[in-house]
DNA sequence: GATGAATGAGTGTTCATTCAT
DNA sequence: CATGAATGAACACTCATTCAT
């Protein structure tokens, strides 16, 4: 028998992301993805149960890559502010180098498919960051407020500033990225 | 007095938002919107050029309502921090009272249709807020950084904290809303 | 607005039967039926909820025509044997003149769709025949056995003898039809 | 001892019948049959030329089993009526014990595949019954009419009475089976 | 202005069959 | 012999839009 062709699955993965970026989530049909991947529509159904499975799995894959990227050079022993700054820079670097992955994730998160994702499972990859914030609270370095509020000012700004419409107006150079971090830090620090 | 057609257009407007909230952007077809509005599909094409026009116009309408809501009780003579706090509270109030409008806008902003919106035109409604921030910079009350970065910490957090998934975890009571504002303020203040 | 075109519905009805006779129940797709009826596939869904609805409604229509045909020249006052003979002849006549309708019904009855038919409703059209048999039993003209068994020998043989494979071997002339009735009559008479 | 392949072919045979009974003729795809038989779709094409071949061969196999069953306890020397009654009872017994085989045959006979069966070949298995009837005619025990008409009243009623819809209304107990035979006998006897 | 009928092109998915191992 | 991967064509059905009234 023929063995599963990993190149094919990779091609489908990439085609999915590429097409969603090119024509948007709504218009990305299975047939078009198949054509982009140089594959028969039926082949997609060998690797994925259905369209939803394809889109969700692709999203999960991206999220995993993101978490790995954010944790690059993670060093527990560094000063607290430096640890956060590394997260911050990693975030912008990931978006810069993987615009397509990032934008797919953005579109997916606002689609109805998003409701069927096992978010608990995906958030596990981001636990180190949560722990860092908890340490910061315990060591009285940052304000003692809920994780969601902290994240709103120190993690989500990465996404907002990276957002295509905003980043068109806002040049994402070293200086602006550092300025942004300074504001985020001022927001949460004690 | 309203003429008959305005009633119809209003019905279509409401049906569009209701349906997008019920079944999502992707599944909301013209036929279904027509049925929800108790109107023939053909009727929609009297008031709107095509589906895209319907969705975009609906979005623009919502954005206008949003800007009006944000500017409620706007008083130039108040202290700077108070002016911003009123914006902030108005934002949360609008989302709380108009969840459906807000969620439609969220979904729309991440759809490919969004690219065809005349954002410049829409942003005009938000000019007062931009001017307030500019005043703040001139009066050396807040940091002298680009408008986009400031907005990231004092306007966008409203959207993030209102996001359904986050606001499920984060109870949006008076206290959390004020805490959020405190962080935003600390981020931008000099 | 355009009014529903009865010619169109009629065309779909006829195309359905014609195609099922030409290529069989299994291969008769909606697209093929549409082409046969010179109509868009989408048009079929204006007149019928879905494929099942199309097939079932077509079947019901045929059954109604059948019952009407069987009851032709029905005369309660005739001798019992004569009444039955009229049913018998009407049956063969209907099959002879409406081979396609009859064969559609045959195929349908053995399809899984058949399970979703409201048989109770359809059988109402055949009540006169049931009543005739009941009278026969009461008047001690025919055997007092269950209706199903009686029907097996005096109604179903019409179908069996009309069956294409059998009727190829068995010439369905006046004589054979009368001979068949004689056997059926001998079976049930007291 | 059976070789490995015969086991596989047997598995495919059983799976085909089981599946057709479970989900109907129309929905029974090669892939599903393969899964039911715990076999690869490709394997089916080793034993059968194509789907049609699979279905036809399965039908022929069943027909052979049927004829063997009908001829159980066949004894030329018994009185004529008794011989027929044994056929009759064997028929009902076969259906009772092999509902699935019988129902597959019913569904198949009304499918377009049926046209491609070599009926002549299959009917050979039923020759003894034909001969019995011929003897009956010669011995002036039964009416001198064509075989098809005789069969209509003494063989086909087995199938009609066994039909799932009818046999739901008609309890197939010893008494009803014997009553049925009496009617059939009255039909054909001289 | 308002409608439901009508449609070709598209949807996601499964089909019978073949291929490479 | 036996397999799961692979596929183009087909499936039932819905789409955004236009037509005739």
PDB file of C-alpha atoms in Angstrom, chain A residues 21-27 51 88 106-107 109-114 119 143 145-146 148-150 152-154 156-157 160-161 163 165-166 169-170 176-177 179-189, chain B residues 23-27 51 88 106-107 109-115 119 143 145-146 148-150 152-154 156-158 160-161 163 165-166 169-170 176-177 179-189:
ATOM      1  CA  UNK A  21      -4.975  35.032   3.760  1.00  0.00           C
ATOM      2  CA  UNK A  22      -5.596  35.629   0.104  1.00  0.00           C
ATOM      3  CA  UNK A  23      -9.378  35.482  -0.119  1.00  0.00           C
ATOM      4  CA  UNK A  24     -10.554  35.354   3.483  1.00  0.00           C
ATOM      5  CA  UNK A  25     -12.088  32.769   5.724  1.00  0.00           C
ATOM      6  CA  UNK A  26     -15.594  32.926   4.319  1.00  0.00           C
ATOM      7  CA  UNK A  27     -14.649  32.321   0.697  1.00  0.00           C
ATOM      8  CA  UNK A  51     -13.770  21.055   6.684  1.00  0.00           C
ATOM      9  CA  UNK A  88       6.979  40.836  24.037  1.00  0.00           C
ATOM     10  CA  UNK A 106      -6.919  36.072  13.923  1.00  0.00           C
ATOM     11  CA  UNK A 107      -9.559  35.253  11.370  1.00  0.00           C
ATOM     12  CA  UNK A 109     -10.634  33.174  16.378  1.00  0.00           C
ATOM     13  CA  UNK A 110     -13.491  35.331  15.115  1.00  0.00           C
ATOM     14  CA  UNK A 111     -15.179  32.570  13.193  1.00  0.00           C
ATOM     15  CA  UNK A 112     -17.944  30.344  14.522  1.00  0.00           C
ATOM     16  CA  UNK A 113     -15.589  27.357  14.272  1.00  0.00           C
ATOM     17  CA  UNK A 114     -13.670  28.853  17.167  1.00  0.00           C
ATOM     18  CA  UNK A 119      -9.377  26.086  24.300  1.00  0.00           C
ATOM     19  CA  UNK A 143      -0.365  44.818  40.431  1.00  0.00           C
ATOM     20  CA  UNK A 145      -5.343  42.079  39.508  1.00  0.00           C
ATOM     21  CA  UNK A 146      -6.904  39.243  37.550  1.00  0.00           C
ATOM     22  CA  UNK A 148      -7.269  38.585  32.153  1.00  0.00           C
ATOM     23  CA  UNK A 149      -6.724  42.257  32.928  1.00  0.00           C
ATOM     24  CA  UNK A 150      -2.968  41.879  33.102  1.00  0.00           C
ATOM     25  CA  UNK A 152      -5.072  42.771  28.266  1.00  0.00           C
ATOM     26  CA  UNK A 153      -2.221  45.224  28.813  1.00  0.00           C
ATOM     27  CA  UNK A 154       0.903  43.129  28.403  1.00  0.00           C
ATOM     28  CA  UNK A 156      -2.915  41.428  23.782  1.00  0.00           C
ATOM     29  CA  UNK A 157      -1.270  44.727  22.743  1.00  0.00           C
ATOM     30  CA  UNK A 160      -3.422  44.861  18.378  1.00  0.00           C
ATOM     31  CA  UNK A 161      -0.246  46.616  17.341  1.00  0.00           C
ATOM     32  CA  UNK A 163      -2.972  44.122  13.383  1.00  0.00           C
ATOM     33  CA  UNK A 165      -4.718  48.000   9.685  1.00  0.00           C
ATOM     34  CA  UNK A 166      -3.035  49.536  12.704  1.00  0.00           C
ATOM     35  CA  UNK A 169      -0.204  53.462  10.325  1.00  0.00           C
ATOM     36  CA  UNK A 170       2.249  52.467  13.031  1.00  0.00           C
ATOM     37  CA  UNK A 176       7.891  51.679  18.639  1.00  0.00           C
ATOM     38  CA  UNK A 177       8.029  48.115  19.909  1.00  0.00           C
ATOM     39  CA  UNK A 179       7.751  52.183  23.513  1.00  0.00           C
ATOM     40  CA  UNK A 180       4.773  49.887  23.455  1.00  0.00           C
ATOM     41  CA  UNK A 181       6.373  47.632  26.021  1.00  0.00           C
ATOM     42  CA  UNK A 182       7.118  50.598  28.235  1.00  0.00           C
ATOM     43  CA  UNK A 183       3.427  51.521  28.259  1.00  0.00           C
ATOM     44  CA  UNK A 184       2.378  47.958  28.965  1.00  0.00           C
ATOM     45  CA  UNK A 185       4.886  47.736  31.757  1.00  0.00           C
ATOM     46  CA  UNK A 186       3.739  51.012  33.270  1.00  0.00           C
ATOM     47  CA  UNK A 187       0.220  49.667  33.173  1.00  0.00           C
ATOM     48  CA  UNK A 188       0.896  46.566  35.203  1.00  0.00           C
ATOM     49  CA  UNK A 189       3.883  47.413  37.377  1.00  0.00           C
TER      50      UNK A 189
ATOM     51  CA  UNK B  23     -25.616  31.470  12.998  1.00  0.00           C
ATOM     52  CA  UNK B  24     -22.395  33.322  12.265  1.00  0.00           C
ATOM     53  CA  UNK B  25     -21.100  35.371   9.417  1.00  0.00           C
ATOM     54  CA  UNK B  26     -20.290  32.463   7.111  1.00  0.00           C
ATOM     55  CA  UNK B  27     -23.729  30.886   7.175  1.00  0.00           C
ATOM     56  CA  UNK B  51     -24.699  41.332  -0.268  1.00  0.00           C
ATOM     57  CA  UNK B  88     -14.087  54.149  28.902  1.00  0.00           C
ATOM     58  CA  UNK B 106     -16.272  42.130  15.726  1.00  0.00           C
ATOM     59  CA  UNK B 107     -17.119  39.434  13.225  1.00  0.00           C
ATOM     60  CA  UNK B 109     -13.898  43.445  11.155  1.00  0.00           C
ATOM     61  CA  UNK B 110     -12.291  40.042  10.703  1.00  0.00           C
ATOM     62  CA  UNK B 111     -14.027  39.265   7.457  1.00  0.00           C
ATOM     63  CA  UNK B 112     -12.633  39.997   4.005  1.00  0.00           C
ATOM     64  CA  UNK B 113     -15.427  42.526   3.446  1.00  0.00           C
ATOM     65  CA  UNK B 114     -13.687  44.734   5.977  1.00  0.00           C
ATOM     66  CA  UNK B 115     -11.018  45.563   3.430  1.00  0.00           C
ATOM     67  CA  UNK B 119     -12.180  53.337   7.115  1.00  0.00           C
ATOM     68  CA  UNK B 143       3.155  60.371  27.089  1.00  0.00           C
ATOM     69  CA  UNK B 145       3.774  58.638  21.653  1.00  0.00           C
ATOM     70  CA  UNK B 146       1.832  57.857  18.503  1.00  0.00           C
ATOM     71  CA  UNK B 148      -2.036  54.129  17.675  1.00  0.00           C
ATOM     72  CA  UNK B 149       0.019  53.148  20.692  1.00  0.00           C
ATOM     73  CA  UNK B 150      -2.030  55.281  23.032  1.00  0.00           C
ATOM     74  CA  UNK B 152      -3.848  50.348  22.126  1.00  0.00           C
ATOM     75  CA  UNK B 153      -3.781  50.918  25.861  1.00  0.00           C
ATOM     76  CA  UNK B 154      -6.741  53.182  26.482  1.00  0.00           C
ATOM     77  CA  UNK B 156      -8.764  48.814  22.527  1.00  0.00           C
ATOM     78  CA  UNK B 157      -8.762  47.247  26.011  1.00  0.00           C
ATOM     79  CA  UNK B 158     -12.482  48.000  26.045  1.00  0.00           C
ATOM     80  CA  UNK B 160     -10.588  42.984  24.493  1.00  0.00           C
ATOM     81  CA  UNK B 161     -12.172  42.921  27.914  1.00  0.00           C
ATOM     82  CA  UNK B 163     -14.664  39.938  24.117  1.00  0.00           C
ATOM     83  CA  UNK B 165     -14.472  34.546  25.701  1.00  0.00           C
ATOM     84  CA  UNK B 166     -12.533  36.832  28.024  1.00  0.00           C
ATOM     85  CA  UNK B 169     -13.696  34.552  32.726  1.00  0.00           C
ATOM     86  CA  UNK B 170     -13.594  38.197  33.791  1.00  0.00           C
ATOM     87  CA  UNK B 176     -13.047  45.362  37.249  1.00  0.00           C
ATOM     88  CA  UNK B 177     -13.967  48.094  34.819  1.00  0.00           C
ATOM     89  CA  UNK B 179      -9.319  48.559  37.642  1.00  0.00           C
ATOM     90  CA  UNK B 180      -8.924  48.183  33.907  1.00  0.00           C
ATOM     91  CA  UNK B 181      -9.065  51.927  33.474  1.00  0.00           C
ATOM     92  CA  UNK B 182      -6.458  52.423  36.178  1.00  0.00           C
ATOM     93  CA  UNK B 183      -4.030  50.162  34.279  1.00  0.00           C
ATOM     94  CA  UNK B 184      -4.750  51.895  31.010  1.00  0.00           C
ATOM     95  CA  UNK B 185      -4.231  55.251  32.657  1.00  0.00           C
ATOM     96  CA  UNK B 186      -0.963  54.176  34.263  1.00  0.00           C
ATOM     97  CA  UNK B 187       0.168  53.034  30.832  1.00  0.00           C
ATOM     98  CA  UNK B 188      -0.300  56.346  29.097  1.00  0.00           C
ATOM     99  CA  UNK B 189       0.039  58.974  31.839  1.00  0.00           C
TER     100      UNK B 189
END
